[in-house]
Coordinates of C-alpha atoms in Angstrom, one line a residue:
T1 CA 71.8 -39.8 22.5
G2 CA 73.5 -36.8 21.2
R3 CA 70.3 -35.6 19.6
L4 CA 68.4 -36.2 22.9
A5 CA 71.0 -34.1 24.8
S6 CA 70.7 -31.3 22.3
V7 CA 66.9 -31.0 22.1
G8 CA 65.9 -32.0 25.6
D9 CA 63.5 -34.7 26.9
R10 CA 60.2 -33.1 25.8
D11 CA 61.2 -32.4 22.2
W12 CA 62.9 -35.8 22.0
Q13 CA 59.7 -37.5 23.0
A14 CA 57.9 -35.9 20.1
L15 CA 60.7 -36.8 17.7
W16 CA 60.8 -40.4 19.1
S17 CA 57.1 -40.7 18.6
T18 CA 57.3 -39.6 15.0
F19 CA 60.3 -42.0 14.5
R20 CA 58.2 -44.9 15.9
D21 CA 55.3 -44.1 13.6
I22 CA 57.6 -44.0 10.5
A23 CA 59.5 -47.1 11.5
G24 CA 56.4 -49.1 12.6
S25 CA 54.6 -48.3 9.4
A26 CA 57.6 -49.3 7.3
V27 CA 57.9 -52.6 9.1
A28 CA 54.2 -53.3 8.7
R29 CA 54.3 -52.6 5.0
G30 CA 57.3 -54.9 4.7
R31 CA 55.4 -57.6 6.6
G32 CA 58.0 -57.6 9.3
E33 CA 57.6 -57.8 13.1
V34 CA 59.0 -55.3 15.6
I35 CA 60.4 -57.5 18.3
K36 CA 61.3 -54.7 20.7
W37 CA 61.9 -50.9 20.9
T38 CA 65.0 -49.8 22.7
G39 CA 66.0 -46.4 24.1
D40 CA 66.9 -45.0 20.6
G41 CA 66.2 -47.8 18.2
F42 CA 64.4 -51.1 17.6
L43 CA 64.8 -54.7 16.5
A44 CA 62.6 -56.2 13.8
T45 CA 62.5 -59.5 11.9
F46 CA 61.4 -60.3 8.4
A47 CA 60.7 -63.4 6.4
A48 CA 62.7 -62.2 3.5
P49 CA 65.9 -60.2 3.4
G50 CA 64.8 -58.0 0.5
R51 CA 61.8 -56.8 2.5
A52 CA 64.2 -55.9 5.4
V53 CA 66.5 -53.9 3.1
R54 CA 63.6 -52.0 1.5
C55 CA 62.1 -51.3 4.9
A56 CA 65.4 -50.0 6.3
G57 CA 65.9 -47.8 3.2
T58 CA 62.4 -46.4 3.7
I59 CA 63.1 -45.7 7.4
V60 CA 66.4 -44.0 6.7
D61 CA 64.8 -41.8 4.0
G62 CA 61.8 -40.9 6.1
V63 CA 63.6 -40.1 9.3
N64 CA 66.3 -38.2 7.5
R65 CA 63.6 -35.7 6.5
L66 CA 63.1 -35.0 10.2
G67 CA 66.8 -34.2 10.6
L68 CA 67.4 -37.4 12.5
P69 CA 70.0 -39.4 10.7
V70 CA 69.7 -43.1 11.6
R71 CA 71.7 -46.2 10.8
C72 CA 70.5 -49.7 10.1
G73 CA 72.4 -53.0 10.2
L74 CA 71.0 -56.1 8.6
H75 CA 72.0 -59.8 8.5
T76 CA 70.1 -62.9 7.8
G77 CA 70.2 -66.4 9.2
E78 CA 68.6 -68.7 11.8
I79 CA 67.3 -67.2 15.0
Q80 CA 65.9 -68.6 18.2
R81 CA 62.6 -67.2 19.5
T82 CA 62.4 -66.8 23.2
N83 CA 58.9 -65.8 24.3
D84 CA 58.7 -62.2 23.0
D85 CA 62.4 -61.9 22.0
V86 CA 64.9 -63.3 19.6
A87 CA 68.4 -64.6 20.2
G88 CA 71.4 -66.2 18.6
I89 CA 74.5 -65.4 16.7
T90 CA 72.5 -64.0 13.8
V91 CA 71.0 -61.3 16.1
H92 CA 74.4 -60.4 17.5
T93 CA 75.9 -60.2 14.0
A94 CA 73.1 -57.8 12.9
A95 CA 73.7 -55.6 16.0
R96 CA 77.5 -55.4 15.3
I97 CA 76.8 -54.6 11.6
S98 CA 74.5 -51.8 12.8
D99 CA 77.4 -50.6 15.1
A100 CA 79.6 -50.4 12.1
A101 CA 77.2 -48.3 10.0
H102 CA 77.4 -44.5 9.7
A103 CA 74.5 -42.2 10.0
G104 CA 72.3 -42.5 7.0
D105 CA 73.6 -46.0 6.1
V106 CA 71.8 -49.2 5.6
L107 CA 74.7 -51.6 6.1
V108 CA 74.2 -55.3 5.3
S109 CA 76.3 -58.5 5.3
Q110 CA 77.5 -60.2 2.2
T111 CA 75.0 -62.9 3.1
V112 CA 72.1 -60.4 2.5
V113 CA 73.7 -59.2 -0.8
D114 CA 73.9 -62.8 -2.0
L115 CA 70.3 -63.5 -1.2
V116 CA 68.8 -60.4 -2.8
G117 CA 70.5 -60.8 -6.2
G118 CA 68.1 -59.9 -9.0
S119 CA 65.9 -57.8 -6.7
G120 CA 66.8 -54.4 -8.1
L121 CA 68.6 -53.5 -4.9
H122 CA 72.1 -52.0 -5.4
F123 CA 74.9 -51.9 -2.9
R124 CA 78.4 -50.5 -2.6
D125 CA 81.2 -52.6 -1.2
C126 CA 82.4 -51.3 2.1
G127 CA 85.2 -53.9 2.6
E128 CA 85.9 -56.3 5.3
H129 CA 85.2 -55.4 8.9
N130 CA 86.1 -57.0 12.2
L131 CA 82.8 -57.1 14.2
A132 CA 83.3 -57.1 18.0
G133 CA 82.9 -60.7 19.3
I134 CA 82.0 -62.1 15.9
P135 CA 84.5 -64.7 14.4
R136 CA 86.3 -63.7 11.2
P137 CA 86.1 -60.5 9.3
W138 CA 82.8 -59.8 7.5
R139 CA 82.4 -58.2 4.1
L140 CA 79.8 -55.4 4.4
H141 CA 77.9 -53.4 1.9
A142 CA 75.9 -50.2 2.0
L143 CA 72.5 -49.8 0.2
D144 CA 73.2 -47.6 -2.7
G145 CA 70.5 -45.0 -3.2
S146 CA 66.9 -45.4 -2.1
A147 CA 65.4 -48.9 -2.0
P148 CA 63.1 -49.5 -4.9
G149 CA 59.5 -50.5 -4.5

């Protein structure tokens, strides 16, 4: 929103279009599915958490080159599909993790870290966080460096 205010609507539309191209291509390469685009972001699902982490790393790296720092939050678990949307506590948890991320971060839950062991992905521990409306503190980790392969 701050970037939109600083560049204006027309320039933002061009930047947003480039962002969508980068993000959409990364999701497709990771065999994910974009569920919906929002005013300044999107929600996607993946069959495997490693694919989601690599996709998020690719997006952060690609969009950062545009001078548009983004943040990604990832969690994994069961979701409910509702027509063309997804719902459930897993979706809410991922959104709250994204809220806790800083610009340029791919922030993930401990659950994701546990499931991608041996994948070549590396994370730095960011400690426990209280996520709005989510029970108990959650240990979060940031992707360390670019996501391999």
